[in-house]
Coordinates of N, CA and C in Angstrom, one line a residue:
M1 N 246.8 171.2 -74.9 CA 245.3 171.0 -75.0 C 244.7 171.4 -73.6
N2 N 243.7 172.3 -73.7 CA 243.0 172.7 -72.4 C 242.0 171.7 -72.0
K3 N 241.4 172.0 -70.8 CA 240.4 171.0 -70.3 C 239.2 170.8 -71.2
R4 N 238.7 172.0 -71.8 CA 237.5 171.9 -72.7 C 237.8 171.0 -73.9
Q5 N 239.0 171.2 -74.4 CA 239.4 170.4 -75.6 C 239.5 168.9 -75.2
T6 N 240.1 168.7 -74.0 CA 240.3 167.3 -73.6 C 238.9 166.6 -73.4
D7 N 238.0 167.3 -72.8 CA 236.6 166.8 -72.5 C 235.9 166.5 -73.9
A8 N 236.1 167.4 -74.8 CA 235.5 167.2 -76.1 C 236.1 166.0 -76.8
L9 N 237.4 165.8 -76.7 CA 238.1 164.7 -77.4 C 237.6 163.3 -76.7
L10 N 237.5 163.3 -75.4 CA 237.1 162.1 -74.7 C 235.6 161.7 -75.1
T11 N 234.8 162.8 -75.2 CA 233.4 162.6 -75.6 C 233.3 162.0 -77.0
E12 N 234.1 162.5 -77.9 CA 234.1 162.0 -79.3 C 234.6 160.5 -79.3
L13 N 235.6 160.2 -78.5 CA 236.2 158.9 -78.5 C 235.1 157.9 -77.9
R14 N 234.4 158.3 -76.9 CA 233.3 157.5 -76.3 C 232.3 157.2 -77.4
E15 N 231.9 158.1 -78.2 CA 230.9 157.9 -79.2 C 231.4 156.9 -80.2
R16 N 232.7 157.1 -80.6 CA 233.2 156.1 -81.6 C 233.3 154.7 -81.0
M17 N 233.6 154.6 -79.7 CA 233.6 153.3 -79.0 C 232.2 152.7 -79.0
S18 N 231.2 153.5 -78.8 CA 229.8 153.0 -78.8 C 229.5 152.5 -80.2
D19 N 230.0 153.2 -81.3 CA 229.7 152.7 -82.6 C 230.4 151.3 -82.8
M20 N 231.6 151.2 -82.3 CA 232.3 149.9 -82.4 C 231.6 148.8 -81.7
L21 N 231.1 149.1 -80.5 CA 230.4 148.1 -79.7 C 229.2 147.6 -80.5
A22 N 228.4 148.6 -81.0 CA 227.2 148.2 -81.8 C 227.6 147.4 -83.0
A23 N 228.6 147.7 -83.7 CA 229.1 146.9 -84.9 C 229.5 145.5 -84.5
A24 N 230.2 145.4 -83.3 CA 230.7 144.1 -82.9 C 229.5 143.2 -82.5
H25 N 228.5 143.8 -81.8 CA 227.3 143.0 -81.5 C 226.5 142.6 -82.7
L26 N 226.4 143.4 -83.7 CA 225.7 143.1 -84.9 C 226.4 142.0 -85.8
L27 N 227.8 142.1 -85.8 CA 228.6 141.2 -86.7 C 228.8 139.9 -86.1
T28 N 228.8 139.8 -84.7 CA 229.2 138.5 -84.1 C 228.3 137.4 -84.5
P29 N 226.9 137.5 -84.4 CA 226.1 136.3 -84.8 C 226.2 136.0 -86.2
L30 N 226.3 137.1 -87.1 CA 226.4 136.8 -88.5 C 227.7 136.1 -88.9
I31 N 228.8 136.5 -88.3 CA 230.0 135.8 -88.7 C 230.1 134.4 -88.1
R32 N 229.5 134.2 -86.9 CA 229.5 132.9 -86.3 C 228.7 131.9 -87.2
K33 N 227.6 132.4 -87.8 CA 226.7 131.6 -88.6 C 227.3 131.2 -89.9
S34 N 227.8 132.2 -90.6 CA 228.2 132.0 -92.0 C 229.5 132.7 -92.4
G35 N 230.3 133.2 -91.5 CA 231.5 133.8 -91.7 C 232.6 132.8 -92.1
S36 N 233.5 133.3 -92.9 CA 234.7 132.5 -93.2 C 235.7 132.5 -92.1
P37 N 236.7 131.7 -92.1 CA 237.8 131.7 -91.0 C 238.4 133.1 -91.0
A38 N 238.6 133.7 -92.2 CA 239.2 135.1 -92.2 C 238.3 136.1 -91.6
D39 N 237.0 136.0 -91.8 CA 236.1 136.9 -91.2 C 236.2 136.8 -89.6
K40 N 236.3 135.6 -89.1 CA 236.4 135.4 -87.7 C 237.6 136.0 -87.1
E41 N 238.7 135.9 -87.9 CA 240.0 136.5 -87.4 C 239.9 138.1 -87.4
Y42 N 239.2 138.6 -88.5 CA 239.0 140.0 -88.5 C 238.2 140.5 -87.3
L43 N 237.1 139.8 -87.0 CA 236.3 140.1 -85.8 C 237.1 140.0 -84.5
A44 N 238.0 139.1 -84.4 CA 238.8 139.0 -83.2 C 239.7 140.2 -83.1
A45 N 240.3 140.6 -84.2 CA 241.2 141.8 -84.2 C 240.4 143.0 -83.9
M46 N 239.1 143.1 -84.3 CA 238.3 144.3 -84.0 C 238.0 144.3 -82.5
N47 N 237.7 143.1 -82.0 CA 237.4 143.0 -80.5 C 238.6 143.4 -79.7
K48 N 239.8 143.0 -80.1 CA 240.9 143.4 -79.4 C 241.1 144.9 -79.3
S49 N 240.9 145.5 -80.5 CA 241.0 147.0 -80.6 C 240.0 147.7 -79.7
L50 N 238.8 147.1 -79.7 CA 237.7 147.7 -78.9 C 238.0 147.6 -77.4
F51 N 238.5 146.4 -77.0 CA 238.9 146.3 -75.6 C 240.0 147.2 -75.2
Q52 N 240.9 147.5 -76.1 CA 242.0 148.4 -75.8 C 241.5 149.8 -75.7
L53 N 240.5 150.2 -76.5 CA 239.9 151.5 -76.5 C 239.2 151.7 -75.2
I54 N 238.4 150.7 -74.7 CA 237.7 150.8 -73.5 C 238.7 151.0 -72.3
R55 N 239.8 150.3 -72.4 CA 240.8 150.4 -71.3 C 241.4 151.8 -71.3
L56 N 241.8 152.3 -72.5 CA 242.4 153.6 -72.6 C 241.4 154.7 -72.1
L57 N 240.1 154.7 -72.5 CA 239.2 155.7 -72.1 C 238.9 155.6 -70.6
R58 N 238.9 154.4 -70.0 CA 238.7 154.3 -68.6 C 239.9 155.0 -67.8
H59 N 241.1 154.7 -68.3 CA 242.3 155.3 -67.6 C 242.3 156.9 -67.8
A60 N 241.9 157.3 -69.0 CA 241.8 158.7 -69.3 C 240.8 159.4 -68.4
D61 N 239.7 158.8 -68.2 CA 238.6 159.3 -67.3 C 239.2 159.6 -65.9
V62 N 239.9 158.6 -65.4 CA 240.4 158.7 -64.0 C 241.5 159.8 -64.0
C63 N 242.3 159.9 -65.0 CA 243.5 160.8 -65.0 C 243.0 162.2 -65.3
E64 N 242.1 162.4 -66.1 CA 241.8 163.8 -66.7 C 240.6 164.5 -65.9
Q65 N 239.7 163.7 -65.3 CA 238.6 164.4 -64.5 C 239.2 165.1 -63.3
E66 N 238.6 166.3 -63.1 CA 239.0 167.1 -61.9 C 238.6 166.3 -60.6
E67 N 237.4 165.7 -60.7 CA 236.8 165.0 -59.5 C 236.4 163.6 -60.0
V68 N 236.9 162.6 -59.4 CA 236.5 161.2 -59.7 C 235.6 160.7 -58.7
Y69 N 234.4 160.2 -59.1 CA 233.5 159.7 -58.1 C 234.0 158.5 -57.5
C70 N 234.2 158.5 -56.2 CA 234.7 157.3 -55.4 C 233.8 156.9 -54.3
R71 N 233.2 155.8 -54.5 CA 232.2 155.3 -53.5 C 233.0 154.8 -52.3
E72 N 232.3 154.9 -51.1 CA 232.9 154.4 -49.9 C 231.9 153.4 -49.3
E73 N 232.1 152.1 -49.5 CA 231.2 151.0 -49.1 C 232.1 149.9 -48.6
P74 N 231.5 149.0 -47.7 CA 232.3 147.9 -47.2 C 232.7 146.9 -48.3
I75 N 234.0 146.6 -48.4 CA 234.5 145.6 -49.3 C 235.6 144.8 -48.5
D76 N 235.9 143.6 -49.1 CA 236.9 142.7 -48.5 C 238.2 142.9 -49.4
L77 N 239.2 143.6 -48.8 CA 240.4 143.9 -49.6 C 241.1 142.6 -49.9
A78 N 241.1 141.6 -49.0 CA 241.8 140.3 -49.3 C 241.0 139.6 -50.3
G79 N 239.7 139.6 -50.3 CA 238.8 139.0 -51.3 C 239.0 139.6 -52.6
L80 N 239.2 140.9 -52.7 CA 239.4 141.6 -54.0 C 240.8 141.0 -54.6
C81 N 241.8 141.0 -53.8 CA 243.1 140.5 -54.3 C 243.0 139.0 -54.7
R82 N 242.3 138.3 -53.9 CA 242.1 136.9 -54.2 C 241.4 136.7 -55.6
D83 N 240.4 137.4 -55.9 CA 239.7 137.3 -57.1 C 240.6 137.7 -58.3
V84 N 241.3 138.8 -58.1 CA 242.2 139.3 -59.1 C 243.3 138.3 -59.4
G85 N 243.8 137.7 -58.3 CA 244.9 136.7 -58.4 C 244.5 135.5 -59.2
R86 N 243.2 135.0 -59.0 CA 242.8 133.9 -59.7 C 242.6 134.2 -61.2
L87 N 242.1 135.4 -61.5 CA 241.9 135.8 -62.9 C 243.3 135.9 -63.6
C88 N 244.3 136.4 -62.8 CA 245.6 136.5 -63.5 C 246.3 135.2 -63.7
E89 N 245.9 134.2 -63.0 CA 246.4 132.8 -63.2 C 246.0 132.4 -64.7
D90 N 244.8 132.7 -65.1 CA 244.4 132.4 -66.5 C 245.3 133.1 -67.5
M91 N 245.5 134.4 -67.2 CA 246.3 135.3 -68.1 C 247.7 134.8 -68.2
S92 N 248.3 134.3 -67.1 CA 249.6 133.8 -67.0 C 249.9 132.6 -68.0
R93 N 248.8 131.8 -68.1 CA 248.9 130.6 -69.0 C 248.9 131.1 -70.5
L94 N 248.1 132.1 -70.7 CA 248.0 132.6 -72.1 C 249.2 133.3 -72.5
L95 N 249.9 134.0 -71.6 CA 251.1 134.8 -71.9 C 252.4 134.0 -71.6
N96 N 252.3 132.8 -71.1 CA 253.5 132.0 -70.7 C 254.4 132.8 -69.8
V97 N 253.8 133.3 -68.7 CA 254.4 134.0 -67.6 C 254.1 133.3 -66.3
S98 N 255.1 132.9 -65.6 CA 254.9 132.3 -64.3 C 254.3 133.3 -63.3
F99 N 253.2 132.9 -62.6 CA 252.5 133.8 -61.7 C 252.3 133.1 -60.4
D100 N 252.8 133.7 -59.3 CA 252.6 133.2 -57.9 C 252.0 134.3 -57.1
W101 N 251.1 133.9 -56.2 CA 250.5 134.9 -55.3 C 250.1 134.3 -54.0
S102 N 250.2 135.1 -53.0 CA 249.8 134.7 -51.6 C 249.3 135.8 -50.8
L103 N 248.4 135.5 -49.9 CA 247.8 136.5 -49.0 C 248.0 136.1 -47.6
G104 N 248.3 137.1 -46.7 CA 248.5 136.8 -45.3 C 247.3 136.7 -44.5
E105 N 246.2 137.2 -45.0 CA 244.9 137.2 -44.3 C 243.8 136.7 -45.3
S106 N 242.8 136.0 -44.8 CA 241.7 135.5 -45.6 C 240.7 136.6 -45.8
S107 N 240.6 137.5 -44.9 CA 239.5 138.6 -45.1 C 240.0 139.8 -44.3
V108 N 239.9 141.0 -45.0 CA 240.2 142.3 -44.4 C 239.1 143.3 -44.9
L109 N 238.1 143.6 -44.0 CA 237.1 144.4 -44.3 C 237.5 145.9 -44.2
S110 N 237.1 146.7 -45.2 CA 237.4 148.1 -45.2 C 236.4 148.9 -46.0
L111 N 236.4 150.2 -46.0 CA 235.6 151.1 -46.8 C 236.3 151.6 -48.0
A112 N 235.8 151.3 -49.2 CA 236.6 151.7 -50.4 C 235.7 151.5 -51.6
D113 N 236.2 151.8 -52.8 CA 235.5 151.7 -54.0 C 236.0 150.4 -54.7
N114 N 235.3 149.3 -54.7 CA 235.8 148.1 -55.3 C 236.2 148.2 -56.7
Y115 N 235.4 148.9 -57.5 CA 235.6 149.0 -59.0 C 237.0 149.7 -59.2
L116 N 237.1 150.9 -58.5 CA 238.4 151.6 -58.8 C 239.6 150.9 -58.3
L117 N 239.5 150.3 -57.1 CA 240.7 149.5 -56.6 C 241.0 148.3 -57.6
E118 N 240.0 147.8 -58.2 CA 240.3 146.7 -59.2 C 241.0 147.2 -60.4
V119 N 240.6 148.5 -60.8 CA 241.4 149.1 -61.9 C 242.8 149.3 -61.5
A120 N 243.1 149.8 -60.3 CA 244.4 150.1 -59.9 C 245.3 148.8 -59.8
L121 N 244.7 147.8 -59.2 CA 245.5 146.5 -59.1 C 245.7 145.9 -60.4
F122 N 244.8 145.9 -61.3 CA 245.0 145.3 -62.6 C 246.1 146.1 -63.4
N123 N 246.1 147.4 -63.2 CA 247.1 148.3 -63.9 C 248.5 147.9 -63.5
V124 N 248.7 147.8 -62.2 CA 250.0 147.4 -61.7 C 250.4 146.0 -62.2
L125 N 249.5 145.1 -62.2 CA 249.8 143.7 -62.6 C 250.1 143.6 -64.1
T126 N 249.3 144.4 -64.9 CA 249.5 144.4 -66.3 C 250.9 144.9 -66.7
N127 N 251.3 146.0 -66.0 CA 252.7 146.5 -66.2 C 253.8 145.4 -65.8
A128 N 253.5 144.7 -64.7 CA 254.5 143.6 -64.3 C 254.5 142.5 -65.3
F129 N 253.4 142.0 -65.8 CA 253.4 141.0 -66.9 C 254.1 141.4 -68.1
E130 N 253.8 142.7 -68.5 CA 254.5 143.2 -69.7 C 256.0 143.2 -69.5
A131 N 256.5 143.7 -68.4 CA 257.9 143.8 -68.1 C 258.5 142.4 -68.0
A132 N 257.8 141.5 -67.4 CA 258.4 140.1 -67.3 C 258.6 139.4 -68.6
G133 N 257.6 139.6 -69.5 CA 257.6 139.0 -70.8 C 257.5 137.5 -70.8
E134 N 257.5 136.9 -72.0 CA 257.3 135.5 -72.1 C 258.5 134.7 -71.4
G135 N 258.1 133.8 -70.6 CA 259.2 133.0 -69.9 C 259.6 133.6 -68.6
G136 N 259.1 134.9 -68.3 CA 259.4 135.6 -67.0 C 258.4 135.2 -65.9
A137 N 258.5 136.0 -64.8 CA 257.7 135.6 -63.7 C 257.2 136.9 -63.0
V138 N 256.0 136.8 -62.4 CA 255.4 137.8 -61.6 C 254.9 137.3 -60.3
R139 N 255.2 138.0 -59.2 CA 254.7 137.6 -57.9 C 253.9 138.6 -57.2
L140 N 252.8 138.2 -56.6 CA 252.0 139.1 -55.8 C 251.9 138.6 -54.4
K141 N 252.0 139.6 -53.4 CA 251.9 139.2 -52.0 C 251.1 140.3 -51.3
G142 N 250.1 139.9 -50.5 CA 249.3 140.9 -49.8 C 249.2 140.5 -48.3
G143 N 249.1 141.6 -47.5 CA 248.9 141.3 -46.1 C 248.8 142.6 -45.3
L144 N 248.4 142.5 -44.0 CA 248.3 143.7 -43.2 C 249.7 144.1 -42.6
V145 N 249.9 145.4 -42.6 CA 251.2 145.9 -42.0 C 250.8 147.2 -41.4
D146 N 250.8 147.2 -40.0 CA 250.6 148.4 -39.2 C 249.3 149.2 -39.7
G147 N 248.2 148.5 -39.8 CA 247.0 149.1 -40.1 C 246.8 149.4 -41.6
F148 N 247.7 149.0 -42.4 CA 247.6 149.2 -43.9 C 247.5 147.8 -44.6
W149 N 246.7 147.8 -45.6 CA 246.7 146.6 -46.5 C 247.8 146.9 -47.6
R150 N 248.8 146.0 -47.5 CA 249.9 146.2 -48.4 C 250.0 145.1 -49.4
V151 N 250.1 145.5 -50.7 CA 250.2 144.6 -51.8 C 251.5 144.8 -52.5
T152 N 252.3 143.8 -52.6 CA 253.6 143.9 -53.3 C 253.6 143.1 -54.6
V153 N 253.9 143.7 -55.7 CA 254.0 143.1 -57.0 C 255.4 143.2 -57.6
E154 N 256.0 142.0 -57.9 CA 257.4 142.0 -58.3 C 257.4 141.3 -59.7
D155 N 258.3 141.7 -60.6 CA 258.5 141.0 -61.8 C 260.0 140.7 -62.1
T156 N 260.3 139.9 -63.1 CA 261.6 139.5 -63.4 C 262.1 140.2 -64.6
G157 N 261.5 141.4 -64.9 CA 261.9 142.1 -66.1 C 263.2 142.9 -65.9
P158 N 263.5 143.8 -66.8 CA 264.8 144.5 -66.8 C 264.9 145.5 -65.7
G159 N 263.8 145.9 -65.0 CA 263.9 146.8 -63.9 C 263.8 148.3 -64.4
L160 N 263.9 149.2 -63.5 CA 263.9 150.7 -63.9 C 265.3 151.0 -64.5
Q161 N 265.3 151.3 -65.8 CA 266.6 151.7 -66.4 C 267.1 153.0 -66.1
S162 N 266.1 153.9 -65.8 CA 266.5 155.3 -65.3 C 265.4 155.8 -64.4
W163 N 265.7 156.6 -63.4 CA 264.7 157.1 -62.5 C 263.8 158.1 -63.1
P164 N 262.5 158.0 -63.0 CA 261.6 159.0 -63.6 C 261.8 160.3 -63.0
E165 N 261.4 161.4 -63.7 CA 261.5 162.7 -63.3 C 260.4 163.0 -62.2
P166 N 260.7 163.8 -61.2 CA 259.7 164.1 -60.2 C 258.3 164.5 -60.7
S167 N 258.3 165.2 -61.8 CA 257.0 165.7 -62.4 C 256.3 164.5 -63.1
D168 N 257.0 163.4 -63.4 CA 256.4 162.3 -64.1 C 256.9 161.0 -63.4
P169 N 256.4 160.7 -62.2 CA 257.0 159.7 -61.3 C 256.6 158.3 -61.7
F170 N 255.9 158.0 -62.8 CA 255.5 156.7 -63.1 C 256.0 156.2 -64.5
L171 N 256.0 154.9 -64.6 CA 256.6 154.3 -65.8 C 255.6 154.5 -67.0
K172 N 256.2 154.6 -68.1 CA 255.5 154.6 -69.4 C 256.1 153.4 -70.2
Q173 N 255.2 152.4 -70.5 CA 255.7 151.3 -71.2 C 255.9 151.6 -72.7
P174 N 256.8 151.0 -73.4 CA 256.9 151.2 -74.9 C 255.6 151.0 -75.6
G175 N 255.2 152.0 -76.4 CA 253.9 151.8 -77.1 C 252.7 152.3 -76.4
G176 N 252.9 152.6 -75.1 CA 251.8 153.1 -74.3 C 251.8 154.6 -74.2
V177 N 250.8 155.2 -73.5 CA 250.7 156.6 -73.3 C 250.9 157.0 -71.9
G178 N 251.2 156.0 -71.0 CA 251.6 156.4 -69.6 C 250.4 156.6 -68.7
L179 N 249.2 156.2 -69.1 CA 248.1 156.5 -68.2 C 247.8 155.4 -67.2
G180 N 248.2 154.2 -67.4 CA 247.9 153.1 -66.5 C 248.3 153.3 -65.1
L181 N 249.6 153.5 -64.9 CA 250.1 153.6 -63.5 C 249.7 155.0 -62.9
E182 N 249.5 156.0 -63.8 CA 249.0 157.3 -63.3 C 247.6 157.2 -62.8
A183 N 246.8 156.4 -63.5 CA 245.4 156.1 -63.0 C 245.4 155.4 -61.7
A184 N 246.3 154.4 -61.6 CA 246.4 153.6 -60.3 C 246.9 154.6 -59.2
R185 N 247.8 155.5 -59.5 CA 248.3 156.4 -58.4 C 247.1 157.3 -57.9
R186 N 246.3 157.8 -58.9 CA 245.2 158.7 -58.5 C 244.2 158.0 -57.7
I187 N 243.8 156.7 -58.1 CA 242.8 155.9 -57.4 C 243.3 155.7 -56.0
L188 N 244.5 155.3 -55.8 CA 245.0 155.0 -54.5 C 245.1 156.3 -53.6
S189 N 245.4 157.4 -54.3 CA 245.4 158.7 -53.5 C 244.0 159.1 -53.1
L190 N 243.0 158.8 -53.9 CA 241.6 159.0 -53.5 C 241.2 158.2 -52.2
H191 N 241.9 157.1 -52.0 CA 241.6 156.2 -50.9 C 242.6 156.5 -49.7
G192 N 243.4 157.5 -49.9 CA 244.4 157.8 -48.8 C 245.6 156.9 -48.9
G193 N 245.8 156.2 -50.0 CA 246.9 155.2 -50.2 C 248.0 155.7 -51.1
T194 N 249.0 154.9 -51.3 CA 250.2 155.2 -52.1 C 250.6 154.1 -53.0
L195 N 251.3 154.4 -54.1 CA 252.0 153.4 -55.0 C 253.4 153.8 -55.1
M196 N 254.3 152.9 -54.7 CA 255.8 153.2 -54.8 C 256.4 152.2 -55.7
L197 N 257.3 152.6 -56.5 CA 258.0 151.8 -57.5 C 259.5 151.8 -57.2
D198 N 260.2 150.6 -57.2 CA 261.6 150.6 -57.0 C 262.2 149.3 -57.7
N199 N 263.5 149.3 -57.9 CA 264.1 148.1 -58.4 C 264.1 147.0 -57.3
G200 N 263.8 145.8 -57.7 CA 263.8 144.6 -56.8 C 265.2 144.2 -56.4
K201 N 265.3 143.5 -55.4 CA 266.6 143.1 -54.9 C 267.3 142.1 -55.9
E202 N 266.4 141.3 -56.6 CA 266.9 140.3 -57.6 C 266.6 140.7 -59.0
G203 N 266.5 142.0 -59.3 CA 266.1 142.5 -60.6 C 264.7 142.8 -60.7
G204 N 264.3 143.3 -61.9 CA 262.9 143.6 -62.1 C 262.4 144.8 -61.3
V205 N 261.1 145.1 -61.4 CA 260.5 146.2 -60.6 C 259.7 145.7 -59.5
R206 N 259.7 146.4 -58.4 CA 258.9 146.1 -57.2 C 258.0 147.3 -57.0
A207 N 256.7 146.9 -57.1 CA 255.6 147.9 -56.9 C 254.9 147.6 -55.6
V208 N 254.8 148.7 -54.8 CA 254.2 148.4 -53.4 C 253.0 149.4 -53.3
I209 N 251.8 148.8 -53.1 CA 250.6 149.5 -52.8 C 250.3 149.4 -51.3
S210 N 250.1 150.6 -50.7 CA 249.7 150.7 -49.3 C 248.4 151.4 -49.2
L211 N 247.5 150.8 -48.6 CA 246.1 151.3 -48.5 C 245.6 151.3 -47.0
P212 N 245.2 152.4 -46.5 CA 244.8 152.4 -45.1 C 243.5 151.6 -45.0
V213 N 243.4 150.8 -43.9 CA 242.2 150.0 -43.6 C 241.2 150.9 -42.8
K214 N 240.0 151.1 -43.4 CA 239.0 151.9 -42.7 C 237.9 150.9 -42.3
K215 N 237.8 150.6 -41.0 CA 236.9 149.6 -40.5 C 235.4 150.1 -40.7
P216 N 234.6 149.3 -41.4 CA 233.2 149.7 -41.5 C 232.4 149.6 -40.1
S217 N 231.5 150.4 -39.9 CA 230.7 150.3 -38.7 C 229.6 149.2 -38.9
R218 N 229.0 148.8 -37.8 CA 228.0 147.8 -37.9 C 226.9 148.1 -38.9
D219 N 226.4 149.4 -38.8 CA 225.3 149.9 -39.7 C 225.8 149.9 -41.1
Q220 N 227.0 150.2 -41.4 CA 227.5 150.2 -42.8 C 227.5 148.7 -43.3
L221 N 227.9 147.8 -42.4 CA 227.9 146.4 -42.9 C 226.6 145.8 -43.2
L222 N 225.5 146.4 -42.5 CA 224.2 145.9 -42.7 C 223.5 146.5 -43.9
Q223 N 224.1 147.6 -44.4 CA 223.5 148.3 -45.6 C 223.6 147.4 -46.8
S224 N 222.6 147.5 -47.7 CA 222.7 146.8 -49.0 C 223.7 147.4 -49.8
P225 N 224.6 146.6 -50.5 CA 225.6 147.2 -51.4 C 225.0 148.0 -52.5
V226 N 225.7 149.1 -52.9 CA 225.2 149.9 -54.1 C 225.3 149.1 -55.3
T227 N 224.3 149.0 -56.1 CA 224.3 148.4 -57.4 C 224.7 149.4 -58.5
A228 N 225.9 149.2 -59.0 CA 226.4 150.2 -60.0 C 227.0 149.5 -61.2
C229 N 227.0 150.1 -62.3 CA 227.6 149.6 -63.5 C 229.1 149.7 -63.4
G230 N 229.8 148.6 -63.6 CA 231.3 148.7 -63.5 C 231.9 149.4 -64.7
P231 N 233.2 149.6 -64.6 CA 233.9 150.4 -65.7 C 234.2 149.6 -66.9
W232 N 233.7 148.4 -67.1 CA 234.2 147.5 -68.1 C 233.2 147.3 -69.3
G233 N 232.1 148.0 -69.3 CA 231.2 147.9 -70.4 C 230.6 146.6 -70.5
G234 N 230.5 145.8 -69.4 CA 229.9 144.5 -69.5 C 230.9 143.4 -69.9
F235 N 232.1 143.7 -70.2 CA 233.1 142.7 -70.6 C 234.0 142.3 -69.4
P236 N 234.6 141.1 -69.4 CA 235.4 140.7 -68.3 C 236.6 141.7 -68.0
P237 N 236.7 142.2 -66.8 CA 237.7 143.2 -66.5 C 239.1 142.7 -66.8
V238 N 239.4 141.4 -66.6 CA 240.8 141.0 -66.8 C 241.1 141.0 -68.3
M239 N 240.1 140.8 -69.2 CA 240.3 140.9 -70.6 C 240.6 142.3 -71.0
I240 N 239.8 143.2 -70.4 CA 240.0 144.6 -70.8 C 241.4 145.1 -70.4
E241 N 241.9 144.8 -69.2 CA 243.2 145.3 -68.7 C 244.3 144.6 -69.4
F242 N 244.2 143.4 -69.7 CA 245.3 142.6 -70.3 C 245.2 142.7 -71.9
S243 N 244.3 143.4 -72.4 CA 244.1 143.4 -73.9 C 245.3 143.8 -74.7
P244 N 246.2 144.8 -74.2 CA 247.4 145.1 -75.0 C 248.3 143.9 -75.1
L245 N 248.3 143.0 -74.2 CA 249.3 141.9 -74.1 C 248.8 140.6 -74.8
L246 N 247.5 140.5 -74.9 CA 246.9 139.2 -75.4 C 246.9 139.1 -76.9
P247 N 247.1 137.9 -77.5 CA 247.0 137.8 -79.0 C 245.6 137.9 -79.4
P248 N 245.4 138.3 -80.7 CA 244.0 138.4 -81.2 C 243.2 137.2 -81.0
K249 N 243.8 136.0 -81.1 CA 243.0 134.8 -81.0 C 242.2 134.7 -79.7
A250 N 242.7 135.4 -78.6 CA 242.0 135.4 -77.3 C 240.7 136.2 -77.4
F251 N 240.5 136.9 -78.4 CA 239.3 137.7 -78.6 C 238.3 137.2 -79.6
R252 N 238.5 135.9 -80.0 CA 237.5 135.3 -80.9 C 236.2 135.2 -80.1
A253 N 235.1 135.2 -80.8 CA 233.8 135.2 -80.2 C 233.6 134.0 -79.3
E254 N 234.0 132.9 -79.7 CA 233.8 131.7 -78.8 C 234.7 131.8 -77.5
E255 N 235.8 132.5 -77.6 CA 236.6 132.6 -76.4 C 236.0 133.6 -75.4
L256 N 235.2 134.6 -75.9 CA 234.6 135.6 -75.0 C 233.3 135.2 -74.4
D257 N 232.8 134.1 -74.8 CA 231.5 133.6 -74.2 C 231.7 133.2 -72.8

């Protein structure tokens, strides 16, 4: 498939996603008011599929676009990891996966795109939760190392069963299309960073994100942050990224409020 065909396909998928969003918004109040229990379950299943489609299109946009718009504004790298860590605590209870996280610094200011880095971090964590499975464990650790913000994510899953080919250096989970970690790799590359995967010392996969810290100037810190629509369509980012792993009941209308 050439680039023109890929762009046309993505445009068509976005239009169908918009149709599903409109249908979900119209159906939700009606089903809440007079829908049967079966209707509510059908709506939850529809919401789950919609969230997965939003996730897939976001990853495809990052992977397939020749140029990805990447803002450079002051953000707190430690604060971003802390917010993501707290959200993943909720997911760990829903998925019955133990989740521990720690940060070596309370605040690390840098210039980066907060939305894109959130996508990258969630992608790595989603893969770790899927690999760990029910009853497994995921650990996240972040800290400064030689001028880099380094985040290590480890899981207790089966580990890398075979080493990926050099032309396809990232994992593809069963049932997936392999875009998640490739999107994370590209996002980190746009920021001058890297994503490395290896087998952990005690089993499972060890993913290491290394991101150079770019100190904002005083003028940049005083500027008002750019107000931009995030990549989540107004839905909670953690629900979008974890949508393939969560049961349909997590997408009931009352749960999404």
